[in-house]
Coordinates of C-alpha atoms (C1' of nucleotides) in Angstrom, one line a residue:
Chain A
M19 CA 260.5 13.1 63.1
H20 CA 262.5 15.9 61.5
N21 CA 265.3 15.7 64.1
N22 CA 268.1 14.7 61.7
I23 CA 267.4 17.8 59.6
R24 CA 267.5 20.0 62.7
K25 CA 270.8 18.5 63.8
N26 CA 272.2 18.8 60.3
I27 CA 271.4 22.5 59.9
E28 CA 272.5 23.4 63.4
A29 CA 275.8 21.6 62.9
K30 CA 276.6 23.3 59.6
L31 CA 275.5 26.7 61.0
N32 CA 277.2 26.1 64.3
Q33 CA 274.1 27.8 65.8
R34 CA 270.8 26.5 67.2
L35 CA 267.4 26.9 65.7
T36 CA 264.6 28.2 67.9
A37 CA 261.5 26.1 68.5
A38 CA 259.5 28.4 66.3
E39 CA 262.0 28.2 63.4
F40 CA 262.2 24.5 63.7
E41 CA 258.4 24.1 63.6
K42 CA 258.1 26.2 60.5
L43 CA 260.8 24.3 58.7
S44 CA 259.3 21.0 59.7
G45 CA 256.1 21.9 57.9
W46 CA 258.0 22.5 54.7
F47 CA 259.8 19.2 54.6
V48 CA 257.6 16.4 53.4
P49 CA 258.7 12.8 54.2
I50 CA 259.0 10.4 51.3
Q51 CA 259.6 6.6 51.7
L52 CA 261.2 4.9 48.7
E53 CA 262.1 1.3 47.9
N54 CA 265.4 0.2 46.6
K55 CA 266.2 1.2 42.9
V56 CA 263.6 3.9 42.6
Q57 CA 264.7 6.7 40.3
F58 CA 263.1 9.9 41.6
V59 CA 264.9 12.6 39.6
N60 CA 265.1 12.1 35.8
E61 CA 267.3 13.8 33.3
N62 CA 265.2 15.9 31.0
Q63 CA 262.3 16.1 33.5
I64 CA 261.7 19.1 35.8
S65 CA 262.4 18.4 39.4
R66 CA 261.8 21.4 41.7
N67 CA 262.7 19.6 44.9
L68 CA 265.5 19.7 47.3
Y69 CA 266.0 16.4 49.2
F70 CA 267.5 15.5 52.6
V71 CA 268.5 11.9 53.0
D72 CA 267.1 10.9 56.4
S73 CA 268.1 7.2 56.1
G74 CA 269.2 5.0 53.2
A75 CA 271.4 5.7 50.2
T76 CA 271.2 7.3 46.7
H77 CA 273.4 8.1 43.8
T78 CA 273.3 11.0 41.4
F79 CA 274.5 10.1 37.9
I80 CA 274.6 11.0 34.2
I81 CA 274.4 8.7 31.1
D82 CA 276.9 9.8 28.5
K83 CA 276.6 9.7 24.7
K84 CA 278.0 6.1 24.7
G85 CA 275.3 5.1 27.1
E86 CA 277.8 4.8 30.0
L87 CA 276.8 5.8 33.5
H88 CA 278.9 8.2 35.6
T89 CA 278.3 8.7 39.3
V90 CA 278.4 12.4 40.2
Q91 CA 277.8 11.9 43.9
F92 CA 276.5 9.4 46.5
G93 CA 274.0 10.5 49.1
F94 CA 273.7 8.9 52.6
E95 CA 272.1 9.9 55.9
G96 CA 272.5 13.6 56.4
Y97 CA 273.3 14.4 52.7
W98 CA 271.4 17.1 50.7
I99 CA 270.7 16.0 47.2
G100 CA 268.7 16.7 44.0
D101 CA 269.2 18.4 40.7
M102 CA 270.1 22.0 41.7
Y103 CA 270.0 23.2 38.1
S104 CA 266.3 22.2 37.7
F105 CA 265.5 23.2 41.3
F106 CA 266.6 26.8 40.7
S107 CA 266.0 27.3 37.0
G108 CA 262.7 25.4 36.6
K109 CA 264.2 23.8 33.5
P110 CA 264.6 20.0 33.0
A111 CA 267.2 18.3 35.2
I112 CA 270.7 17.4 34.0
F113 CA 271.2 14.6 36.4
N114 CA 269.4 11.4 37.5
V115 CA 269.0 10.4 41.1
E116 CA 268.1 6.8 42.3
T117 CA 267.9 5.0 45.6
L118 CA 270.5 2.3 46.3
E119 CA 268.6 1.0 49.4
P120 CA 265.1 1.5 50.9
T121 CA 265.4 5.2 51.6
T122 CA 263.6 7.9 53.6
L123 CA 263.8 11.4 52.2
F124 CA 262.5 14.8 53.2
A125 CA 261.5 16.9 50.2
M126 CA 261.2 20.7 50.1
N127 CA 259.7 22.2 47.0
Y128 CA 260.9 25.4 45.4
V129 CA 258.0 27.6 46.5
D130 CA 258.5 26.6 50.2
F131 CA 262.3 27.0 49.8
E132 CA 261.8 30.6 48.9
K133 CA 259.5 31.1 51.8
A134 CA 262.0 29.4 54.1
C135 CA 264.8 31.7 52.8
K136 CA 262.8 34.8 53.4
Q137 CA 261.3 33.9 56.7
I138 CA 264.2 32.2 58.3
T139 CA 267.5 33.9 57.8
K140 CA 269.4 31.1 59.4
F141 CA 268.1 28.7 56.7
E142 CA 269.1 31.0 54.0
M143 CA 272.6 31.2 55.5
F144 CA 272.7 27.4 56.0
F145 CA 271.8 26.8 52.3
R146 CA 274.5 29.3 51.1
I147 CA 277.1 27.3 53.1
L148 CA 275.7 24.1 51.7
V149 CA 276.1 25.2 48.1
Q150 CA 279.5 26.7 48.7
N151 CA 280.8 23.5 50.2
G152 CA 279.4 21.5 47.4
Y153 CA 281.2 23.8 44.9
L154 CA 284.5 23.6 46.7
N155 CA 284.3 19.8 47.0
S156 CA 283.7 19.5 43.3
L157 CA 286.6 21.8 42.5
Q158 CA 288.9 19.7 44.6
R159 CA 287.6 16.6 43.0
I160 CA 288.6 18.0 39.6
A161 CA 292.0 18.7 41.0
S162 CA 292.5 15.2 42.5
T163 CA 291.3 13.6 39.3
F164 CA 294.1 15.4 37.4
S165 CA 296.8 14.9 40.0
E166 CA 296.2 11.4 41.3
D167 CA 295.9 8.0 39.6
A168 CA 292.9 5.8 40.1
E169 CA 294.7 3.8 42.9
Q170 CA 295.3 6.9 45.0
R171 CA 291.8 8.2 44.4
Y172 CA 290.4 4.8 45.5
L173 CA 292.5 4.8 48.6
S174 CA 291.5 8.3 49.6
L175 CA 287.9 7.4 49.0
I176 CA 287.8 4.4 51.2
K177 CA 289.7 6.3 53.8
K178 CA 287.1 9.0 53.8
Q179 CA 284.1 6.6 53.5
P180 CA 285.2 3.2 54.8
D181 CA 281.7 1.8 54.6
L182 CA 281.2 2.8 50.9
L183 CA 282.0 -0.6 49.5
Q184 CA 279.7 -2.4 51.9
R185 CA 276.8 -0.1 50.9
V186 CA 277.1 0.4 47.1
P187 CA 278.0 -2.0 44.3
Q188 CA 281.6 -1.9 43.2
Y189 CA 280.8 -1.0 39.7
L190 CA 279.2 2.3 41.0
V191 CA 282.3 3.0 43.0
A192 CA 284.3 2.5 39.8
S193 CA 282.0 4.9 38.0
Y194 CA 282.5 7.5 40.7
L195 CA 286.3 7.1 40.5
G196 CA 286.1 7.5 36.7
I197 CA 287.3 4.0 35.8
K198 CA 285.8 0.7 34.6
P199 CA 284.8 -2.1 37.1
Q200 CA 287.5 -4.3 35.7
S201 CA 290.1 -1.7 36.5
L202 CA 288.9 -1.2 40.0
S203 CA 289.0 -5.0 40.4
R204 CA 292.6 -5.0 39.2
I205 CA 293.6 -2.2 41.6
R206 CA 292.0 -4.0 44.5
Q207 CA 293.8 -7.2 43.6
K208 CA 297.1 -5.4 43.4
L209 CA 296.5 -3.8 46.9
V210 CA 295.8 -7.2 48.4
K211 CA 299.1 -8.6 47.0
K212 CA 301.1 -5.6 48.3
K213 CA 300.3 -6.3 51.9
Chain B
M15 CA 283.9 53.1 35.9
H16 CA 282.0 50.2 37.4
N17 CA 279.8 49.8 34.3
N18 CA 281.0 46.3 33.5
I19 CA 280.0 45.1 37.0
R20 CA 276.6 46.7 36.6
K21 CA 276.0 45.0 33.2
N22 CA 277.2 41.7 34.5
I23 CA 274.9 41.7 37.5
E24 CA 271.9 42.9 35.6
A25 CA 272.5 40.3 32.9
K26 CA 272.7 37.4 35.4
L27 CA 269.7 38.7 37.4
N28 CA 267.8 39.6 34.3
Q29 CA 266.7 42.7 36.2
R30 CA 268.0 46.3 36.4
L31 CA 269.7 47.9 39.4
T32 CA 268.4 51.2 40.6
A33 CA 270.7 54.2 40.6
A34 CA 270.9 54.1 44.4
E35 CA 271.7 50.4 44.4
F36 CA 274.4 50.9 41.8
E37 CA 276.0 53.7 43.7
K38 CA 276.2 51.8 46.9
L39 CA 277.7 48.8 45.2
S40 CA 280.3 50.9 43.4
G41 CA 281.6 52.2 46.7
W42 CA 282.3 48.6 47.8
F43 CA 284.2 47.6 44.7
V44 CA 287.8 48.9 44.8
P45 CA 289.7 49.0 41.5
I46 CA 293.1 47.2 41.4
Q47 CA 295.5 47.4 38.5
L48 CA 298.0 44.5 38.2
E49 CA 300.9 43.8 35.8
N50 CA 301.3 40.5 34.0
K51 CA 302.3 37.5 36.2
V52 CA 301.3 38.9 39.5
Q53 CA 300.0 36.4 42.0
F54 CA 297.4 38.0 44.2
V55 CA 295.8 35.0 45.9
N56 CA 298.2 32.5 47.6
E57 CA 297.5 29.0 48.8
N58 CA 297.9 29.0 52.6
Q59 CA 297.3 32.7 53.0
I60 CA 294.0 34.3 54.0
S61 CA 292.2 36.1 51.1
R62 CA 288.9 37.6 52.1
N63 CA 288.2 39.2 48.7
L64 CA 285.9 38.6 45.9
Y65 CA 287.2 39.8 42.5
F66 CA 285.6 40.9 39.3
V67 CA 287.8 40.8 36.2
D68 CA 287.1 44.1 34.4
S69 CA 289.8 43.5 31.8
G70 CA 292.7 41.2 31.4
A71 CA 293.1 37.5 32.3
T72 CA 293.9 35.3 35.3
H73 CA 294.2 31.7 36.2
T74 CA 293.3 29.9 39.4
F75 CA 295.5 26.9 40.1
I76 CA 296.8 24.4 42.6
I77 CA 300.2 22.8 42.9
D78 CA 300.0 19.1 43.7
K79 CA 302.4 17.0 45.9
K80 CA 304.6 16.3 42.9
G81 CA 305.0 20.1 42.3
E82 CA 302.8 20.0 39.3
L83 CA 300.4 22.9 38.4
H84 CA 296.7 22.3 37.7
T85 CA 294.5 25.0 36.3
V86 CA 291.2 25.1 38.1
Q87 CA 289.7 27.9 36.0
F88 CA 290.6 30.8 33.8
G89 CA 289.2 34.3 34.4
F90 CA 288.6 36.9 31.7
E91 CA 286.6 40.1 31.4
G92 CA 283.3 39.6 33.2
Y93 CA 284.4 36.6 35.4
W94 CA 284.1 36.5 39.1
I95 CA 287.1 34.9 40.8
G96 CA 289.0 34.4 44.1
D97 CA 289.3 31.7 46.7
M98 CA 285.7 31.2 47.9
Y99 CA 286.8 28.9 50.7
S100 CA 289.0 31.5 52.2
F101 CA 286.6 34.3 51.4
F102 CA 283.8 32.7 53.4
S103 CA 285.6 30.8 56.1
G104 CA 288.4 33.3 56.9
K105 CA 290.8 30.3 56.8
P106 CA 293.9 30.1 54.4
A107 CA 293.1 29.8 50.7
I108 CA 293.3 26.4 48.9
F109 CA 293.9 28.0 45.5
N110 CA 296.4 30.4 43.9
V111 CA 295.3 33.1 41.5
E112 CA 297.7 34.9 39.1
T113 CA 297.4 37.4 36.2
L114 CA 298.2 36.2 32.7
E115 CA 298.1 39.7 31.3
P116 CA 298.0 43.3 32.7
T117 CA 294.7 43.1 34.5
T118 CA 292.1 45.4 36.1
L119 CA 290.1 43.9 38.9
F120 CA 287.5 45.2 41.2
A121 CA 287.8 43.8 44.7
M122 CA 285.1 43.5 47.4
N123 CA 286.1 42.5 50.9
Y124 CA 284.1 40.2 53.1
V125 CA 282.8 42.8 55.4
D126 CA 281.4 44.9 52.5
F127 CA 280.1 41.7 50.9
E128 CA 278.0 41.1 54.0
K129 CA 276.7 44.6 54.0
A130 CA 275.9 44.3 50.3
C131 CA 273.9 41.1 50.8
K132 CA 271.9 42.6 53.6
Q133 CA 271.3 46.0 52.1
I134 CA 270.8 45.0 48.5
T135 CA 268.6 41.9 48.1
K136 CA 269.3 41.8 44.4
F137 CA 273.0 41.5 45.0
E138 CA 272.4 38.6 47.4
M139 CA 270.3 36.9 44.8
F140 CA 272.9 37.6 42.1
F141 CA 275.6 36.0 44.2
R142 CA 273.6 33.0 44.9
I143 CA 273.1 32.4 41.2
L144 CA 276.8 32.9 40.7
V145 CA 277.8 30.3 43.1
Q146 CA 275.2 27.9 41.9
N147 CA 276.3 28.2 38.3
G148 CA 279.9 27.7 39.3
Y149 CA 278.9 24.6 41.2
L150 CA 276.9 23.2 38.3
N151 CA 279.7 23.9 35.8
S152 CA 282.2 22.1 38.0
L153 CA 279.9 19.1 38.3
Q154 CA 279.6 19.0 34.5
R155 CA 283.3 19.3 34.1
I156 CA 283.8 16.2 36.3
A157 CA 281.3 14.4 34.1
S158 CA 283.0 15.4 30.9
T159 CA 286.5 14.4 32.3
F160 CA 285.1 10.9 32.8
S161 CA 283.1 10.5 29.7
E162 CA 285.4 12.2 27.1
D163 CA 289.0 11.8 26.1
A164 CA 291.4 14.7 26.0
E165 CA 290.9 15.3 22.3
Q166 CA 287.1 15.8 22.7
R167 CA 287.6 18.0 25.8
Y168 CA 290.1 20.1 23.8
L169 CA 287.6 20.5 20.9
S170 CA 284.8 21.4 23.2
L171 CA 287.0 23.9 24.9
I172 CA 288.1 25.8 21.8
K173 CA 284.6 25.7 20.5
K174 CA 283.4 27.4 23.7
Q175 CA 286.3 29.8 24.0
P176 CA 287.9 30.2 20.5
D177 CA 290.3 32.9 21.7
L178 CA 291.7 30.9 24.6
L179 CA 294.8 29.7 22.8
Q180 CA 295.5 33.2 21.6
R181 CA 295.4 34.5 25.2
V182 CA 297.0 31.9 27.4
P183 CA 300.1 29.7 26.9
Q184 CA 299.4 26.3 25.6
Y185 CA 300.9 24.5 28.6
L186 CA 298.2 26.1 30.8
V187 CA 295.5 25.0 28.5
A188 CA 296.9 21.5 28.8
S189 CA 296.9 21.8 32.6
Y190 CA 293.3 22.8 32.4
L191 CA 292.5 19.8 30.3
G192 CA 294.3 17.5 32.7
I193 CA 297.1 16.5 30.3
K194 CA 300.7 17.3 29.7
P195 CA 301.8 20.0 27.2
Q196 CA 303.4 17.3 25.0
S197 CA 300.1 15.5 24.8
L198 CA 298.2 18.6 23.8
S199 CA 300.8 19.2 21.2
R200 CA 300.3 15.7 19.9
I201 CA 296.6 16.1 19.8
R202 CA 296.8 19.3 17.9
Q203 CA 299.2 17.8 15.4
K204 CA 296.8 14.9 14.9
L205 CA 293.9 17.3 14.3
V206 CA 295.9 19.2 11.7
K207 CA 296.6 16.0 9.8
K208 CA 293.0 14.9 9.9
K209 CA 291.9 17.9 7.9
Chain C
dA20 C1' 265.1 -25.7 44.8
dT21 C1' 266.2 -24.4 40.3
dT22 C1' 266.9 -21.1 36.9
dT23 C1' 268.2 -16.7 35.4
dT24 C1' 270.3 -12.5 35.9
dT25 C1' 273.7 -9.5 37.9
dC26 C1' 278.1 -8.7 39.7
dG27 C1' 283.0 -9.3 40.5
dT28 C1' 287.3 -11.4 38.9
dT29 C1' 290.9 -12.6 35.8
dC30 C1' 293.4 -12.5 31.6
dA31 C1' 295.3 -11.2 26.9
dC32 C1' 295.6 -7.6 24.2
dA33 C1' 294.8 -2.5 22.6
dT34 C1' 295.4 2.4 23.3
dA35 C1' 295.6 7.1 25.3
dG36 C1' 298.4 9.6 27.6
dG37 C1' 303.0 10.1 30.5
dT38 C1' 308.1 10.3 30.3
dT39 C1' 312.4 11.6 28.7
dA40 C1' 315.1 14.0 25.8
dA41 C1' 316.4 16.8 21.9
dG42 C1' 315.8 20.5 18.9
dA43 C1' 313.2 24.5 16.8
dA44 C1' 310.7 28.8 17.4
dC45 C1' 309.9 32.7 19.8
dG46 C1' 310.5 36.5 23.0
dT47 C1' 313.2 39.4 25.9
dA48 C1' 317.3 41.3 27.8
dT49 C1' 321.8 42.7 26.9
Chain D
dA4 C1' 322.7 41.6 16.5
dT5 C1' 323.6 38.2 20.0
dA6 C1' 322.6 35.4 23.8
dC7 C1' 319.5 33.5 27.0
dG8 C1' 315.4 31.6 28.7
dT9 C1' 310.9 30.0 27.8
dT10 C1' 307.5 27.6 25.1
dC11 C1' 306.2 24.4 21.6
dT12 C1' 307.1 20.3 18.8
dT13 C1' 308.5 15.7 17.7
dA14 C1' 309.8 11.1 18.6
dA15 C1' 310.8 6.6 21.0
dC16 C1' 309.5 4.2 24.6
dC17 C1' 306.7 3.2 29.0
dT18 C1' 302.5 2.5 31.9
dA19 C1' 297.8 2.9 33.5
dT20 C1' 293.6 2.1 32.1
dG21 C1' 290.2 0.4 28.5
dT22 C1' 288.3 -3.6 25.9
dG23 C1' 286.4 -8.0 25.2
dA24 C1' 285.7 -12.4 26.7
dA25 C1' 285.2 -16.2 29.9
dC26 C1' 284.1 -17.9 34.4
dG27 C1' 282.4 -18.4 39.1
dA28 C1' 279.7 -16.4 42.8
dA29 C1' 276.0 -14.1 44.5
dA30 C1' 271.4 -12.4 44.2
dA31 C1' 266.9 -12.3 42.3
dA32 C1' 263.2 -14.5 40.0
dT33 C1' 260.5 -18.4 39.1

DNA sequence: ATTTTTCGTTCACATAGGTTAAGAACGTAT
DNA sequence: ATACGTTCTTAACCTATGTGAACGAAAAAT
């Protein structure tokens, strides 16, 4: 049941978990089944869970002062998601997370997370790597936002995740790229003509 | 000598270090004095150091394909800087870091960092908090880039760091905001007239 | 099956920010 | 004091993206 988590951790660590370690971890990850369009993390509400996406898709987003939605990140099979700020500080979340398909998650609460870090050094290492990678990715995303135009960002994105447009509505892809749906439509039209 | 580091760690942890812990840590942080305009982390070169800015100022930046500079972050007294990617992976850095004033740093190398994490749990906790905060800040910066125009971002920035323009050249502030120096000049002129 | 809502496209027009270029202000070296 | 390089400003023009609106297609609800 928890095999995808195991594979994911072992791949990032480049190291295997023992049967005992895996068994302990499994106990701390509770499966959750959600329908499409279910929001399970809410801005301004406390969310002391860390989630692993076993199957399905999610998006993490904020709503700005003008009421506009901005996608911070998508989450597919094998992604770790949630509101880290709330998870660690115990204060209300700053992001929202919602499913984009029927989705199976594994959730670990903060108390178990602390146990896991203490009892299983490999998990603590794994998690450190996870946060570091997330941090670096977001720094590079800032850099690319400033150095590339929307067309280039779009091309990089579909190169990196060719199935993205098949799985999430185009207006959310636009919100991830930092542009309006109409602009993404225009960019796509221009690219078709170029060929 | 290492008092600023101590204060910084204790403040973030909200917990004091014992004399023994502090003494150990002090031994691992090597002071470095640099002149203005010294680049001490280079893209494509390995940099397995973590730096604490004791006094002075730095900026972390990338150069894009068009040869243009983009500031990723500034570092002043009490900031922790360096190229985390290289620090952890041992691979070449993806960022550059340079002084903007005569600067005093404390450097910790990766081997000592690992010792510190193992021997001083508080340091390990502290560092985890540091990376998490960095990650969250960068996610929020992405959100603000998409939801605010350059004028609003400029106003938020000088509100948060009123002395920034006194300490770093305006073209670097522009590169941090993601605009050209001419555009920042135009925005500033417009703001003066508004008053 | 029909209606209603959501989503993607297209277009005309508006605007923020980029580009180029020139000159002013300032700092530093001579 | 003079000259040189660097930074900042200003202005005219250009371009990518935003805005608002209309339409058709697809999806969801009835």
